[in-house]
Tab-separated table of C-alpha atoms in Angstrom:
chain	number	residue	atom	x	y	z
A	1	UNK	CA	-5.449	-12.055	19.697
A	2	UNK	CA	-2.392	-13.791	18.858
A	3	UNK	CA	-0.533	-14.163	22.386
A	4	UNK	CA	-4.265	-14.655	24.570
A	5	UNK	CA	-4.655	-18.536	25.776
A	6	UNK	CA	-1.667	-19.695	24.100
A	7	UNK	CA	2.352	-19.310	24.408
A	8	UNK	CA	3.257	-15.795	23.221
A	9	UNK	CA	4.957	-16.354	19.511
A	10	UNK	CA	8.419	-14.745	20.418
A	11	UNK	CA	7.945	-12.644	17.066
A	12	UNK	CA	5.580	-10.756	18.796
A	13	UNK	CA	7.413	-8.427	21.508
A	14	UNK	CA	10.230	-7.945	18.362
A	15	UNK	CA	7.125	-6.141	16.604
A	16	UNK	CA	5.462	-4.254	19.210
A	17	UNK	CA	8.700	-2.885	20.639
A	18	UNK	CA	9.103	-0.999	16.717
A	19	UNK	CA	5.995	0.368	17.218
A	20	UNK	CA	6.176	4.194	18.133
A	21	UNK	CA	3.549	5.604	20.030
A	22	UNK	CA	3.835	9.333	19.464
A	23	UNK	CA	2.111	11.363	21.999
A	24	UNK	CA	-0.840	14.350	20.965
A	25	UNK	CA	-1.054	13.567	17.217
A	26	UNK	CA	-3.298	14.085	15.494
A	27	UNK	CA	-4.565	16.206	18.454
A	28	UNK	CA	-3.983	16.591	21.970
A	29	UNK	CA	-5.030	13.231	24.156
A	30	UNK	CA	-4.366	10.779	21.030
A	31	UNK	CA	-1.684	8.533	21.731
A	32	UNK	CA	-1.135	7.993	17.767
A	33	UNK	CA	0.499	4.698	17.283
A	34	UNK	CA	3.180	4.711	14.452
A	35	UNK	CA	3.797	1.828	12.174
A	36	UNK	CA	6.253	3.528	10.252
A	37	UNK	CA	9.284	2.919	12.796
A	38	UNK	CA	8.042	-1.162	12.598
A	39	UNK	CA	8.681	-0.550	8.563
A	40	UNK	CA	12.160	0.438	8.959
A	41	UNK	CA	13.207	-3.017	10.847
A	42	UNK	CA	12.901	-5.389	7.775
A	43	UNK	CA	13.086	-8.334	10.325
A	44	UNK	CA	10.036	-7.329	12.173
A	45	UNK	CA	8.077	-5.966	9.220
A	46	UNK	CA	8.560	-9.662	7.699
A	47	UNK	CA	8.049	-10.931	10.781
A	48	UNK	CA	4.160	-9.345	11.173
A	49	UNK	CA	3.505	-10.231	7.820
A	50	UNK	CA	4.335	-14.022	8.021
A	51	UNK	CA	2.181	-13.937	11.316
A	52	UNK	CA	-0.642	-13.277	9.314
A	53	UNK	CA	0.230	-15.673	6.359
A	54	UNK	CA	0.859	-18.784	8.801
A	55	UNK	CA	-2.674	-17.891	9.908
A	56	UNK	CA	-4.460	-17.444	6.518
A	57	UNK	CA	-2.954	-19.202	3.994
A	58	UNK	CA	-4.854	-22.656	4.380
A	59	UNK	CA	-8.264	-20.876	5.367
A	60	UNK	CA	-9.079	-20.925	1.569
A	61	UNK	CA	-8.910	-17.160	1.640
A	62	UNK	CA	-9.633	-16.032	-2.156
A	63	UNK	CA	-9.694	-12.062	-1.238
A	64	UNK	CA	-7.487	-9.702	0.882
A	65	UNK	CA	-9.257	-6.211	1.084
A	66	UNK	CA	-6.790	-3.358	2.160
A	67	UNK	CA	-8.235	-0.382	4.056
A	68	UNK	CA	-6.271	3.013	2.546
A	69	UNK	CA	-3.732	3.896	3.137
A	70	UNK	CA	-2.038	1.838	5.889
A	71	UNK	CA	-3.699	-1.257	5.162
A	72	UNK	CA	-2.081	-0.864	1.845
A	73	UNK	CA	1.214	-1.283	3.316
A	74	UNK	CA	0.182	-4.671	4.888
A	75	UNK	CA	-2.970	-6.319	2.808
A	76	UNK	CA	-0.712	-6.897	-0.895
A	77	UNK	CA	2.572	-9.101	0.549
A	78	UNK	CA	-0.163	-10.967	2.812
A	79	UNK	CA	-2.656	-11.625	-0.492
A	80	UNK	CA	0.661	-12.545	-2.615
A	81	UNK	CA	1.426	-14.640	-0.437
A	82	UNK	CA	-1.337	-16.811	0.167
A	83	UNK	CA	-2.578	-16.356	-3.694
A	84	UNK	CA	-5.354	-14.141	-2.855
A	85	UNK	CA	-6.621	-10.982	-5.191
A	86	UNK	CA	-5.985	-8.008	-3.528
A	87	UNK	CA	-8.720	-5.139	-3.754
A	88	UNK	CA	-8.282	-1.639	-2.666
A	89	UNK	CA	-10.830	0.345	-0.042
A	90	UNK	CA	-10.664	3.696	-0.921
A	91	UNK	CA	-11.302	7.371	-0.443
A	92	UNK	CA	-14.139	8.950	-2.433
A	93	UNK	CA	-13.252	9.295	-6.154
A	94	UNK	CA	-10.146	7.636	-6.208
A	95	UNK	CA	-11.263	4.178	-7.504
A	96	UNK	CA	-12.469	5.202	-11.752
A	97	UNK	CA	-14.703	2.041	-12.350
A	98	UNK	CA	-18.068	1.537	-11.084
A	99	UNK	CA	-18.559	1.640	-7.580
A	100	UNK	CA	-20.370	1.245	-3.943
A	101	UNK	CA	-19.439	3.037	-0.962
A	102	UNK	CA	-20.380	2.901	2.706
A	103	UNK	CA	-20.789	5.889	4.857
A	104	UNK	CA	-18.763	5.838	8.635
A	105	UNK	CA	-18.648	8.040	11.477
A	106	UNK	CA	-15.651	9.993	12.249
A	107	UNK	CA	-15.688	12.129	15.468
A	108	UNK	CA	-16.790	15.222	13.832
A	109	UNK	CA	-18.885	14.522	10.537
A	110	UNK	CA	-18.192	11.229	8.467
A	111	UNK	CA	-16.367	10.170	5.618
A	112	UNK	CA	-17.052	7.054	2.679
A	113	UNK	CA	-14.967	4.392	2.279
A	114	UNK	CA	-15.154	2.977	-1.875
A	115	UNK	CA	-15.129	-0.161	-3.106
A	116	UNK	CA	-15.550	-1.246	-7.395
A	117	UNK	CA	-18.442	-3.587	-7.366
A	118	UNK	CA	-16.634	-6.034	-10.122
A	119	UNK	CA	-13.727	-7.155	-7.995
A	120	UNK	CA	-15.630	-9.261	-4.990
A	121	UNK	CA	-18.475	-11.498	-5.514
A	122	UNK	CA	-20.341	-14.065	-3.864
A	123	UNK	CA	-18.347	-16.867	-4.148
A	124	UNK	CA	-15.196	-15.058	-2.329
A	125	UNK	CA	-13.798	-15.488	1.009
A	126	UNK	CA	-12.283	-12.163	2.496
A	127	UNK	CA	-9.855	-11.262	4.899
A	128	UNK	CA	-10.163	-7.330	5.741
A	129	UNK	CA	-6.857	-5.747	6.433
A	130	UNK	CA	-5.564	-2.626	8.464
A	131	UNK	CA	-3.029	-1.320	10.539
A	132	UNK	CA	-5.162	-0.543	13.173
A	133	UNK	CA	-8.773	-0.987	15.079
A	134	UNK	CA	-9.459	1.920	17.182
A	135	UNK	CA	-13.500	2.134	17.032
A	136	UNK	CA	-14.015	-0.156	14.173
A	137	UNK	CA	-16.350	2.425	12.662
A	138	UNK	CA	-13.627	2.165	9.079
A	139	UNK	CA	-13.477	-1.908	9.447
A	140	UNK	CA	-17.588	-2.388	10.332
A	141	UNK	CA	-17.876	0.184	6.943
A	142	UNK	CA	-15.545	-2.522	4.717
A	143	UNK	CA	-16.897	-5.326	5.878
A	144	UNK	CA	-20.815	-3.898	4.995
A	145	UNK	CA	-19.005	-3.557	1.297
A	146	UNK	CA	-17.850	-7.533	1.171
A	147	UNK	CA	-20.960	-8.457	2.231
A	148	UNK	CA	-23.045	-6.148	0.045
A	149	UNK	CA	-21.308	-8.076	-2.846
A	150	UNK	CA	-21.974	-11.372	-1.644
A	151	UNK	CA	-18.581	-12.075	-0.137
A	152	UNK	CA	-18.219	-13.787	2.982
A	153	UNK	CA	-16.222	-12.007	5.146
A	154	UNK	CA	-13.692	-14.971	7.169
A	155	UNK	CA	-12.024	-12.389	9.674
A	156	UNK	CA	-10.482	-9.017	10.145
A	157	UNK	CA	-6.807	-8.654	10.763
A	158	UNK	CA	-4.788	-5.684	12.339
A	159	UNK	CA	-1.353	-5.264	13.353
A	160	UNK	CA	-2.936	-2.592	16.673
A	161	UNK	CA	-5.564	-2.753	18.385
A	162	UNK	CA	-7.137	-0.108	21.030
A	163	UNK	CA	-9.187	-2.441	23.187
A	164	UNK	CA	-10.364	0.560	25.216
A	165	UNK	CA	-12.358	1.900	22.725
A	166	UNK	CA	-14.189	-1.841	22.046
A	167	UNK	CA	-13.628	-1.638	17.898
A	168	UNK	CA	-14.203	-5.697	18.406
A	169	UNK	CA	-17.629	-5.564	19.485
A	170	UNK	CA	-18.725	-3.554	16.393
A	171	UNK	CA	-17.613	-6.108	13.777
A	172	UNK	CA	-21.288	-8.063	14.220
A	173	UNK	CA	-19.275	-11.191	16.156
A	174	UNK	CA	-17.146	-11.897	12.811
A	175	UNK	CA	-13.737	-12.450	14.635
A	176	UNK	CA	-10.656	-10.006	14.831
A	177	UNK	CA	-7.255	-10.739	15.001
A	178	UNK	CA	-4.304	-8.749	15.858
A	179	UNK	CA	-0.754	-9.251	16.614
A	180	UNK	CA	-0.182	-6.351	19.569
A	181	UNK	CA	-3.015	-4.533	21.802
A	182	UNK	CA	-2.207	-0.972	23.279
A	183	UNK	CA	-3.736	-0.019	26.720
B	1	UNK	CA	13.868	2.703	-19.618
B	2	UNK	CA	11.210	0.617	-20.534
B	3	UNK	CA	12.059	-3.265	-19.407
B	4	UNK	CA	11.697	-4.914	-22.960
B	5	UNK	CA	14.782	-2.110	-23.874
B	6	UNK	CA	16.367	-3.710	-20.910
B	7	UNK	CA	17.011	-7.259	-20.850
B	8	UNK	CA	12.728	-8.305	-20.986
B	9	UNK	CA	12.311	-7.771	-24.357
B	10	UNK	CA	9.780	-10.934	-25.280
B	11	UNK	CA	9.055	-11.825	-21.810
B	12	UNK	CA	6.215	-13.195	-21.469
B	13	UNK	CA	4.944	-11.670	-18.201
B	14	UNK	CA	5.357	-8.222	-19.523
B	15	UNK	CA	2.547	-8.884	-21.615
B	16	UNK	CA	-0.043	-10.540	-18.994
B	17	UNK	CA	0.948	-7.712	-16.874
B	18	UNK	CA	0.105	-4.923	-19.798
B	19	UNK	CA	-3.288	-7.207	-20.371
B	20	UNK	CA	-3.870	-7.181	-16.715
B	21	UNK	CA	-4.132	-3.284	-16.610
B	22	UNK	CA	-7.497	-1.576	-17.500
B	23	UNK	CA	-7.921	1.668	-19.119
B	24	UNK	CA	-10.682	3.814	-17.940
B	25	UNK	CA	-11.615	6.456	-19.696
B	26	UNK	CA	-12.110	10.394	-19.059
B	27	UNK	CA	-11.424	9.645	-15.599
B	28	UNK	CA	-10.578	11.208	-13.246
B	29	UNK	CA	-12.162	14.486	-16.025
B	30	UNK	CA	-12.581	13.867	-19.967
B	31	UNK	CA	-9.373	13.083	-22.229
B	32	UNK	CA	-8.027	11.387	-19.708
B	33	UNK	CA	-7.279	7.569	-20.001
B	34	UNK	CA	-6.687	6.594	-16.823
B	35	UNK	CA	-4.567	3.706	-16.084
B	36	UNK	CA	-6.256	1.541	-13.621
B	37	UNK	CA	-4.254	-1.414	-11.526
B	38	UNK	CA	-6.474	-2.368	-9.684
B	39	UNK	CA	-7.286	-4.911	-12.169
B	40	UNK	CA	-3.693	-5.624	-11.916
B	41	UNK	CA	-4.030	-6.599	-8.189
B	42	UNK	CA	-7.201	-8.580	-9.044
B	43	UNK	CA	-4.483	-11.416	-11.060
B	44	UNK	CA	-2.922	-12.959	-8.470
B	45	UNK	CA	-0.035	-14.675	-10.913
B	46	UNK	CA	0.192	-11.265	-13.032
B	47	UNK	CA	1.018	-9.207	-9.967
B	48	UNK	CA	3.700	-11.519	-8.568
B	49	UNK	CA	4.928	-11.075	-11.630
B	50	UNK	CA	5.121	-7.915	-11.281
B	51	UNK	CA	6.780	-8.138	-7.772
B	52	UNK	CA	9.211	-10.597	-9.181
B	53	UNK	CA	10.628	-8.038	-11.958
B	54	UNK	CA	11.562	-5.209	-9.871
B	55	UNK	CA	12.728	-7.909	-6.707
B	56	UNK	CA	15.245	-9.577	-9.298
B	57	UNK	CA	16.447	-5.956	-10.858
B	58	UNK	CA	16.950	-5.090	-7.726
B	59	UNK	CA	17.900	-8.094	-5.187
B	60	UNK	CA	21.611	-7.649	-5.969
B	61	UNK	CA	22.180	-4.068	-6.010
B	62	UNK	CA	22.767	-3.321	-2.376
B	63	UNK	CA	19.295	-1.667	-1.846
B	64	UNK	CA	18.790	-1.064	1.743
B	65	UNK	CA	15.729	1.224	1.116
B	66	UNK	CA	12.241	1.385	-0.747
B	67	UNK	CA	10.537	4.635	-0.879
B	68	UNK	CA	6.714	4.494	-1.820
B	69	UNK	CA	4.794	7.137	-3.104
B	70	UNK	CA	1.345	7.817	-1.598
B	71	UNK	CA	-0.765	5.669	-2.029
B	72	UNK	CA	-0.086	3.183	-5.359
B	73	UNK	CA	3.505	3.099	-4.595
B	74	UNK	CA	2.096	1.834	-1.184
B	75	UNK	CA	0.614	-1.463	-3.208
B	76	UNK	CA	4.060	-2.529	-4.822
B	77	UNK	CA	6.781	-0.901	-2.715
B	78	UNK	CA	6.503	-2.810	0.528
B	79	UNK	CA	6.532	-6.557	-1.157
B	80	UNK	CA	9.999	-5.326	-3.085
B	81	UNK	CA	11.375	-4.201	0.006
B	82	UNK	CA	10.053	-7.504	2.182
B	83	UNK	CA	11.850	-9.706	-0.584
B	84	UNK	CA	15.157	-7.664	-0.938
B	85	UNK	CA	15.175	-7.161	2.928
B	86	UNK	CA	15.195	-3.589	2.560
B	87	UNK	CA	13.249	-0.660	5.104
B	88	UNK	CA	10.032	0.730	3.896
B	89	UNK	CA	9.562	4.589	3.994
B	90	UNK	CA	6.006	5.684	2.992
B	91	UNK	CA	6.112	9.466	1.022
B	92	UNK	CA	3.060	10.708	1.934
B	93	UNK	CA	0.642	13.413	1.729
B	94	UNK	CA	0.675	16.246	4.265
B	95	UNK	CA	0.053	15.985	7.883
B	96	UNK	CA	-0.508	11.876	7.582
B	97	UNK	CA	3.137	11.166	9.225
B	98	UNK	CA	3.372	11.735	12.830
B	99	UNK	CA	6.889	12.556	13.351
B	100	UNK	CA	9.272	15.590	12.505
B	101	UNK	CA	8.696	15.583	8.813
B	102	UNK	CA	10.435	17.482	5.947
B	103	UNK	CA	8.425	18.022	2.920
B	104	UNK	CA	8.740	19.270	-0.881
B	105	UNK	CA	5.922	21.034	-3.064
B	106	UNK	CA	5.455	19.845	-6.381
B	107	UNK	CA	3.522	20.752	-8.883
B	108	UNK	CA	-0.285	19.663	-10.537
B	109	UNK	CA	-2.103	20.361	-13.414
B	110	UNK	CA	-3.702	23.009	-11.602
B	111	UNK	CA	-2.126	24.417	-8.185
B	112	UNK	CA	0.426	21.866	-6.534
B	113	UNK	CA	0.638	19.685	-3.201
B	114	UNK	CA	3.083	18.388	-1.374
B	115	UNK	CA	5.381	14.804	-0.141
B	116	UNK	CA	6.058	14.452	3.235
B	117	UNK	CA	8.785	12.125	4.402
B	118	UNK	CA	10.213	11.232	8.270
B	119	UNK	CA	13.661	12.871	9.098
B	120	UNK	CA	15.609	10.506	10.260
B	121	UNK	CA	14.821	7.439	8.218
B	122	UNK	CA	17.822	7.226	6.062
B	123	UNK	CA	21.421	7.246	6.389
B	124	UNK	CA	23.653	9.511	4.540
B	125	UNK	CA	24.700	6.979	1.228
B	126	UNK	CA	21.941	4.740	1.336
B	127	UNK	CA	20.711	3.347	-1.279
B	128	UNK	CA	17.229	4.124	-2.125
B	129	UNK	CA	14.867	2.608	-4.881
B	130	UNK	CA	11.602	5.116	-5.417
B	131	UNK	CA	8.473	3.312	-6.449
B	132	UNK	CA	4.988	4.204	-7.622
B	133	UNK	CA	2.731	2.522	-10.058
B	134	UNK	CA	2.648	5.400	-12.918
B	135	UNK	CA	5.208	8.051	-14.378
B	136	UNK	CA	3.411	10.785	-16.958
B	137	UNK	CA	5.238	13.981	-16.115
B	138	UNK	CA	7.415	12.984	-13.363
B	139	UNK	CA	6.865	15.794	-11.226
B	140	UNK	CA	6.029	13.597	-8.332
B	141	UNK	CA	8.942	11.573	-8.634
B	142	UNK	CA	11.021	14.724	-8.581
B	143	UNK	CA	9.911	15.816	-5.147
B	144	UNK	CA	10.697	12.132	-4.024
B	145	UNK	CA	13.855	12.393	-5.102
B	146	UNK	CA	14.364	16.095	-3.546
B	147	UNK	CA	13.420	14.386	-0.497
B	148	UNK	CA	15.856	11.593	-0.235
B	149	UNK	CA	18.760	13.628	-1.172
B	150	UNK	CA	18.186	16.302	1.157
B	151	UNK	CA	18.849	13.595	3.474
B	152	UNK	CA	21.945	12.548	2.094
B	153	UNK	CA	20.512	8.733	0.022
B	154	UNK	CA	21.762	8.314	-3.191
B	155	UNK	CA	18.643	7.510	-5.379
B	156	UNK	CA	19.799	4.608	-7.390
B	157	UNK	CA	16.892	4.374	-9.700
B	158	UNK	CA	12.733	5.391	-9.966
B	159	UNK	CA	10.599	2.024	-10.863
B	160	UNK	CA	7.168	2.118	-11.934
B	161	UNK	CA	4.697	-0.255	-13.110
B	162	UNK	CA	3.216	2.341	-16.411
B	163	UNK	CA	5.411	4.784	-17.891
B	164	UNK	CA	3.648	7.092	-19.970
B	165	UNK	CA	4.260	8.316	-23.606
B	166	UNK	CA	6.146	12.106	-22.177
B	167	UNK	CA	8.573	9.885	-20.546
B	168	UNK	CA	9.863	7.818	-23.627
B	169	UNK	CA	13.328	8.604	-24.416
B	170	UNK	CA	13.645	10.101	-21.726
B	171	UNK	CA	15.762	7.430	-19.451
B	172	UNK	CA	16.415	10.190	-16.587
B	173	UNK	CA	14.789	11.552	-14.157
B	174	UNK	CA	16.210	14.713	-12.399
B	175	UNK	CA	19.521	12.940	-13.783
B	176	UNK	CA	18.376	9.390	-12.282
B	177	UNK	CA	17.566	6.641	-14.223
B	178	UNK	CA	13.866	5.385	-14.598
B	179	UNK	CA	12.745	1.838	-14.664
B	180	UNK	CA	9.629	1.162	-16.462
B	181	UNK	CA	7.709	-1.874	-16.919
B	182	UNK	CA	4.813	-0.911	-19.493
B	183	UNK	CA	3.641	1.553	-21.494
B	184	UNK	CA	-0.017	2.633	-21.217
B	185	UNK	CA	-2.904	-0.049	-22.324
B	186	UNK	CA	-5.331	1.303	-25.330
B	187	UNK	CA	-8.853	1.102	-24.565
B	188	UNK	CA	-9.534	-2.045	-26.723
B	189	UNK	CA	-6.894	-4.376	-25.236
B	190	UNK	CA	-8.765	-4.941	-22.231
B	191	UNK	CA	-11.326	-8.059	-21.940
């Protein structure tokens, strides 16, 4: 985690103070944490992202792959700026080349997260990118895809995590880092 | 208007940028020739250029606020507003954004969905740039725009990567203009 056995980077409370955590959404008992707020404070938004260049950009990263939708909003400026390819994760049938998915739990039923099997390969380094890692059921299911190509995946990155609900112990010991935890 | 119509004409990065994009056909159903950028994102120096068009159009035009459109709008929109230190507001599908929302139906092919957008985001006058990677018939754009003048912006201009054939000569968009870098790539020009 950024701020654990080292001084806190004093970016770090600007960013998790933006973060709104709005009670009962998407149902009653989630405490849904809302990045949009953090998006309308350019200072902070540029802030999180240059947290996560200083830390990638001289780890030879060659691919930044952005969970949809909300890693979307995070994965491009980080892979521009460290001269990365950026490649989409996406909902079934969005991507229109050829293809591999992976199949992940959700709490009722599961869902399949896309990937097109020409833009990784075995000589890439990945970085997987999301807002969030609440179970790491979405982030285990992206990093199965890097791997099935060959890639070697470096690290997963998240603005949030939920340490409660132990996301970090289902990423098979590849590490996780994240800017701000919520308890 | 397209960007070689508006001070671009020749440059060089339009065309690695038009090369960059791959056309897939009869996707997402047959006689369709889908416009795919993820091939785009996959050329590091052809999608900063991108970036770089739209953040010089746009650096000097007292832009305090990008609007994406779910979800491709989501893959150029916050790098614009990071560079011309500009907010981010994400138009999304409905029941994705937490907070009190107001939303505007538009229509598709067959049946229609809707945007969703946070009250409370924008200021009355503020100056709002719209983004999303493609523009055929515009009707998503329209609802974007519906959006951010309910809440009092002024939509300076729509930008998107691919502007489709309908939209030629047509420079206006619900009376706003429309920035455009490329027109759609033929089957054959991609390697």
């Amino acid at each position: 985690m950024a701020d654990e056995n080292e001084v806190k980077d004093p970016r770090i409370d600007g960013i998790k103070t933006k973060i709104r955590v709005v009670p009962d959404f998407p149902k009653k008992g989630i405490m849904f944490q809302d990045i949009t707020t953090l998006l309308l404070d350019p200072k902070a938004f540029k802030d999180t992202i240059d947290l996560f260049v200083e830390r990638y950009r001289d780890m030879n990263i060659s691919v930044v792959a952005g969970i949809e939708a909300r890693g979307f909003i995070f994965g491009p400026s980080i892979a521009l700026a460290i001269g990365a390819k950026f490649v989409p994760l996406r909902k079934p049938k969005k991507l229109p080349g050829e293809i591999i998915f992976e199949e992940y739990e959700l709490e009722y039923g599961s869902d399949r997260l896309e990937m097109h099997v020409e833009a990784v390969d075995s000589g890439d380094r990945a970085l997987v990118v999301d807002d969030l890692i609440a179970t790491g059921g979405t982030l285990s299911a992206a990093m199965n895809l890097l791997r099935r190509v060959g890639a070697e995946v470096v690290e997963c990155a998240c603005v949030i995590e939920l340490p409660e609900l132990k996301g970090r112990e289902r990423l098979e010991g590849k590490p996780l880092y994240v800017l701000v935890e919520y308890r | 208007m397209f960007a070689s119509e508006n001070g671009l004409k020749g440059d060089p990065r339009l065309e690695a940028i038009s090369a960059a994009i791959r056309v897939v056909p009869d996707f997402p159903k047959k006689g369709i020739m889908f416009q795919d950028i993820t091939t785009l994102l996959l050329d590091h120096k052809a999608f900063k250029h991108t970036i770089d068009i739209f953040v010089d159009r746009y650096r000097d035009m007292q832009i305090s606020v990008v609007a994406g459109v779910e979800a491709r709008g989501f893959l150029f929109g916050p790098s614009i507003a990071l560079a011309i230190g500009a907010k981010f507001i994400p138009l999304r599908k409905p029941g994705k954004l937490p907070g009190k929302v107001i939303s505007e139906s538009y229509e598709l092919e067959y049946g229609h969905d809707r945007l969703e957008m946070h009250v409370g985001t924008v200021e009355p006058r503020e100056r709002v740039i719209i983004i999303d990677d493609l523009v055929a018939t515009g009707g998503t754009l329209s609802a974007a725009i519906s959006l951010l003048e309910s809440q009092g912006a002024e939509v300076v201009e729509c930008a998107c990567v691919i502007g489709l054939p309908e939209v030629k000569g047509q420079h206006k968009l619900k009376g706003k203009p429309l920035y455009v870098l490329v027109e759609p790539s033929g089957v054959d020009e991609f390697c």
